[in-house]
Amino acid sequence: MTTILLLSVSNLFMTVAWYGHLKFTDRPLWQVVLASWAIAFVEYCFAVPANRIGYEQGFSAGQLKVIQEVVTLLVFAGFAVFFLGETLKWNHGAAFLCLVGAVAFMFADRL
């Protein structure tokens, strides 16, 4: 659970770093790049321990990656709706179900 929590926090920071500047198009690109780098540094402070802990607890690198992708999609969906004001559509749900299928395949050997 620690791994998933740390990956969730990590993805929140990375989503802000990658997409938060879209609300600030009046700022010069070099400023948003520097701000994004600073935010990404904080993201790494959560992502690296999340992956180290998860790997030490028995997750494979592939399993960690698939977990991270699902967390990324969930975090991004919330960010897109609540911060950017976008609307989720049926195809977003279909994409999420495909990722859930990927998780099932990655963890099939644990069942």
Coordinates of N, CA and C in Angstrom, one line a residue:
M1 N 0.8 -1.2 0.0 CA 0.0 0.0 0.0 C 0.9 1.3 0.0
T2 N 2.0 1.2 0.7 CA 2.9 2.3 0.7 C 3.4 2.7 -0.7
T3 N 3.6 1.7 -1.6 CA 4.1 1.9 -2.9 C 3.0 2.7 -3.7
I4 N 1.8 2.2 -3.6 CA 0.7 2.9 -4.3 C 0.4 4.3 -3.8
L5 N 0.5 4.5 -2.5 CA 0.3 5.8 -2.0 C 1.4 6.8 -2.5
L6 N 2.7 6.3 -2.5 CA 3.8 7.1 -3.0 C 3.7 7.4 -4.5
L7 N 3.3 6.4 -5.2 CA 3.1 6.6 -6.7 C 1.9 7.6 -6.9
S8 N 0.9 7.5 -6.1 CA -0.2 8.5 -6.3 C 0.3 9.9 -6.1
V9 N 1.0 10.1 -5.0 CA 1.5 11.5 -4.7 C 2.5 11.9 -5.8
S10 N 3.4 11.0 -6.2 CA 4.3 11.3 -7.3 C 3.6 11.7 -8.6
N11 N 2.5 10.9 -8.9 CA 1.8 11.2 -10.2 C 1.0 12.6 -10.1
L12 N 0.6 12.9 -8.9 CA -0.1 14.2 -8.8 C 0.9 15.3 -9.1
F13 N 2.1 15.2 -8.6 CA 3.1 16.2 -8.8 C 3.5 16.2 -10.3
M14 N 3.7 15.1 -10.9 CA 4.1 15.0 -12.3 C 3.0 15.5 -13.2
T15 N 1.8 15.2 -12.9 CA 0.7 15.8 -13.7 C 0.6 17.3 -13.7
V16 N 0.9 17.8 -12.5 CA 0.9 19.3 -12.4 C 2.1 19.8 -13.2
A17 N 3.3 19.1 -13.1 CA 4.5 19.6 -13.8 C 4.2 19.6 -15.3
W18 N 3.6 18.5 -15.8 CA 3.4 18.4 -17.3 C 2.3 19.2 -17.8
Y19 N 1.2 19.3 -17.0 CA 0.0 19.9 -17.6 C -0.5 21.2 -16.9
G20 N 0.0 21.5 -15.7 CA -0.4 22.6 -15.0 C -0.2 24.0 -15.7
H21 N 0.8 24.0 -16.5 CA 1.2 25.3 -17.2 C 0.2 25.6 -18.2
L22 N -0.7 24.7 -18.6 CA -1.7 25.0 -19.6 C -2.7 26.1 -19.2
K23 N -2.8 26.3 -17.9 CA -3.6 27.4 -17.4 C -2.9 28.7 -17.4
F24 N -1.6 28.7 -17.7 CA -0.8 29.9 -17.6 C -0.1 30.2 -18.9
T25 N -0.9 30.2 -19.9 CA -0.3 30.5 -21.3 C 0.2 31.9 -21.5
D26 N -0.1 32.8 -20.5 CA 0.5 34.1 -20.6 C 1.9 34.2 -20.1
R27 N 2.4 33.1 -19.5 CA 3.8 33.1 -19.0 C 4.8 32.7 -20.1
P28 N 6.0 33.2 -20.1 CA 7.0 32.7 -21.1 C 7.3 31.2 -20.9
L29 N 7.5 30.6 -22.0 CA 7.8 29.1 -22.0 C 9.0 28.8 -21.1
W30 N 10.0 29.6 -21.1 CA 11.2 29.3 -20.2 C 10.8 29.3 -18.7
Q31 N 9.8 30.1 -18.3 CA 9.4 30.2 -16.9 C 8.6 28.9 -16.6
V32 N 7.7 28.5 -17.5 CA 7.0 27.3 -17.1 C 7.8 26.0 -17.2
V33 N 8.9 26.0 -18.0 CA 9.8 24.9 -18.1 C 10.5 24.8 -16.7
L34 N 11.0 25.9 -16.3 CA 11.8 25.9 -15.0 C 10.8 25.5 -13.8
A35 N 9.6 26.0 -13.8 CA 8.7 25.7 -12.8 C 8.4 24.2 -12.8
S36 N 8.2 23.7 -14.0 CA 7.9 22.2 -14.2 C 9.1 21.4 -13.7
W37 N 10.3 21.8 -14.0 CA 11.4 21.0 -13.5 C 11.5 21.0 -12.0
A38 N 11.1 22.1 -11.4 CA 11.1 22.2 -9.9 C 10.1 21.2 -9.3
I39 N 8.9 21.2 -10.0 CA 7.8 20.3 -9.5 C 8.2 18.9 -9.8
A40 N 8.9 18.6 -10.9 CA 9.3 17.2 -11.2 C 10.3 16.7 -10.3
F41 N 11.2 17.6 -9.7 CA 12.1 17.2 -8.7 C 11.4 16.6 -7.5
V42 N 10.3 17.3 -7.1 CA 9.5 16.8 -5.9 C 8.9 15.5 -6.3
E43 N 8.4 15.3 -7.5 CA 7.8 14.1 -8.0 C 8.8 12.9 -7.9
Y44 N 10.1 13.2 -8.2 CA 11.1 12.1 -8.1 C 11.3 11.7 -6.7
C45 N 11.2 12.7 -5.8 CA 11.3 12.4 -4.3 C 10.3 11.4 -3.8
F46 N 9.2 11.2 -4.6 CA 8.2 10.2 -4.2 C 8.3 9.0 -5.1
A47 N 8.6 9.2 -6.4 CA 8.6 8.1 -7.4 C 9.7 7.1 -7.1
V48 N 10.9 7.6 -6.8 CA 12.0 6.7 -6.6 C 11.8 5.8 -5.4
P49 N 11.5 6.4 -4.2 CA 11.2 5.5 -3.1 C 10.0 4.5 -3.3
A50 N 9.0 5.0 -4.0 CA 7.9 4.1 -4.3 C 8.3 2.9 -5.1
N51 N 9.1 3.1 -6.1 CA 9.6 2.0 -6.9 C 10.6 1.1 -6.1
R52 N 11.5 1.7 -5.3 CA 12.4 0.9 -4.6 C 11.7 0.1 -3.5
I53 N 10.8 0.7 -2.8 CA 10.0 -0.1 -1.8 C 9.2 -1.2 -2.5
G54 N 8.5 -0.9 -3.6 CA 7.7 -1.9 -4.3 C 8.5 -3.0 -4.8
Y55 N 9.7 -2.7 -5.3 CA 10.6 -3.8 -5.8 C 11.1 -4.6 -4.7
E56 N 11.5 -4.0 -3.6 CA 11.9 -4.8 -2.4 C 10.8 -5.6 -1.8
Q57 N 9.6 -5.2 -2.0 CA 8.4 -6.0 -1.5 C 8.0 -7.1 -2.4
G58 N 8.6 -7.2 -3.6 CA 8.3 -8.3 -4.4 C 7.6 -8.0 -5.8
F59 N 7.3 -6.7 -6.0 CA 6.8 -6.3 -7.3 C 7.9 -6.4 -8.3
S60 N 7.5 -6.8 -9.5 CA 8.5 -6.8 -10.6 C 8.5 -5.4 -11.2
A61 N 9.5 -5.1 -12.0 CA 9.6 -3.8 -12.6 C 8.4 -3.5 -13.5
G62 N 8.0 -4.6 -14.3 CA 6.8 -4.5 -15.1 C 5.5 -4.2 -14.3
Q63 N 5.4 -4.9 -13.2 CA 4.2 -4.7 -12.4 C 4.2 -3.2 -11.8
L64 N 5.3 -2.8 -11.4 CA 5.4 -1.4 -10.9 C 5.0 -0.4 -12.0
K65 N 5.5 -0.6 -13.2 CA 5.2 0.2 -14.3 C 3.7 0.3 -14.6
V66 N 3.0 -0.9 -14.6 CA 1.6 -1.0 -14.9 C 0.8 -0.3 -13.8
I67 N 1.2 -0.5 -12.6 CA 0.5 0.2 -11.5 C 0.6 1.7 -11.7
Q68 N 1.8 2.1 -12.0 CA 2.1 3.6 -12.2 C 1.2 4.1 -13.3
E69 N 1.0 3.4 -14.4 CA 0.2 3.8 -15.5 C -1.3 4.0 -15.1
V70 N -1.8 3.0 -14.3 CA -3.2 3.1 -13.9 C -3.3 4.3 -12.9
V71 N -2.4 4.5 -12.0 CA -2.5 5.6 -11.1 C -2.4 6.9 -11.9
T72 N -1.5 6.9 -12.9 CA -1.4 8.1 -13.8 C -2.7 8.5 -14.4
L73 N -3.4 7.5 -15.0 CA -4.6 7.7 -15.7 C -5.7 8.3 -14.7
L74 N -5.8 7.7 -13.5 CA -6.7 8.1 -12.5 C -6.4 9.6 -12.1
V75 N -5.2 9.8 -11.8 CA -4.8 11.2 -11.4 C -5.1 12.2 -12.5
F76 N -4.7 11.8 -13.7 CA -4.9 12.7 -14.8 C -6.3 13.0 -15.1
A77 N -7.2 12.0 -15.0 CA -8.6 12.2 -15.2 C -9.2 13.2 -14.2
G78 N -8.8 13.0 -13.0 CA -9.3 14.0 -12.0 C -8.7 15.4 -12.3
F79 N -7.5 15.5 -12.6 CA -6.8 16.8 -12.9 C -7.5 17.5 -14.1
A80 N -7.7 16.7 -15.2 CA -8.4 17.2 -16.4 C -9.7 17.8 -16.1
V81 N -10.5 17.1 -15.3 CA -11.9 17.5 -14.9 C -11.8 18.7 -14.0
F82 N -11.1 18.6 -12.9 CA -11.2 19.6 -11.8 C -10.3 20.8 -12.0
F83 N -9.2 20.7 -12.7 CA -8.3 21.8 -12.9 C -8.4 22.4 -14.2
L84 N -8.5 21.6 -15.3 CA -8.5 22.1 -16.6 C -10.0 22.3 -17.1
G85 N -11.0 21.7 -16.4 CA -12.4 21.9 -16.8 C -12.8 21.0 -18.0
E86 N -12.1 20.0 -18.3 CA -12.4 19.1 -19.4 C -13.5 18.1 -19.0
T87 N -14.1 17.5 -20.0 CA -15.1 16.5 -19.7 C -14.7 15.1 -20.1
L88 N -14.9 14.1 -19.2 CA -14.6 12.7 -19.6 C -15.7 12.1 -20.4
K89 N -15.3 11.3 -21.4 CA -16.2 10.7 -22.3 C -16.1 9.2 -22.2
W90 N -16.9 8.5 -23.0 CA -16.9 7.0 -23.0 C -15.6 6.4 -23.3
N91 N -14.8 7.0 -24.2 CA -13.5 6.4 -24.6 C -12.5 6.5 -23.5
H92 N -12.6 7.5 -22.6 CA -11.7 7.5 -21.5 C -12.0 6.3 -20.6
G93 N -13.2 6.0 -20.4 CA -13.6 4.8 -19.6 C -13.1 3.5 -20.2
A94 N -13.2 3.4 -21.6 CA -12.8 2.3 -22.3 C -11.2 2.1 -22.2
A95 N -10.5 3.2 -22.2 CA -9.1 3.2 -22.1 C -8.7 2.7 -20.7
F96 N -9.4 3.2 -19.7 CA -9.1 2.8 -18.3 C -9.4 1.3 -18.2
L97 N -10.5 0.8 -18.7 CA -10.7 -0.7 -18.7 C -9.6 -1.5 -19.3
C98 N -9.0 -1.0 -20.4 CA -7.9 -1.7 -21.1 C -6.7 -1.7 -20.1
L99 N -6.5 -0.6 -19.4 CA -5.4 -0.6 -18.4 C -5.6 -1.6 -17.3
V100 N -6.9 -1.7 -16.8 CA -7.2 -2.6 -15.8 C -6.9 -4.0 -16.3
G101 N -7.2 -4.3 -17.5 CA -6.9 -5.6 -18.1 C -5.4 -5.8 -18.1
A102 N -4.6 -4.8 -18.4 CA -3.2 -4.9 -18.4 C -2.7 -5.3 -17.0
V103 N -3.3 -4.7 -16.0 CA -2.9 -5.0 -14.6 C -3.2 -6.4 -14.3
A104 N -4.4 -6.9 -14.7 CA -4.7 -8.3 -14.5 C -3.7 -9.2 -15.2
F105 N -3.3 -8.9 -16.4 CA -2.3 -9.8 -17.0 C -0.9 -9.7 -16.3
M106 N -0.5 -8.6 -15.9 CA 0.8 -8.4 -15.2 C 0.8 -9.1 -13.8
F107 N -0.4 -9.3 -13.2 CA -0.4 -9.9 -11.9 C -1.0 -11.3 -11.9
A108 N -1.2 -11.8 -13.1 CA -1.8 -13.2 -13.2 C -0.9 -14.3 -12.6
D109 N 0.4 -14.1 -12.6 CA 1.2 -15.1 -11.9 C 1.2 -15.1 -10.4
R110 N 0.6 -14.1 -9.8 CA 0.4 -14.0 -8.4 C -0.8 -14.6 -7.9
L111 N -1.8 -14.9 -8.8 CA -3.1 -15.5 -8.4 C -3.0 -17.0 -8.2

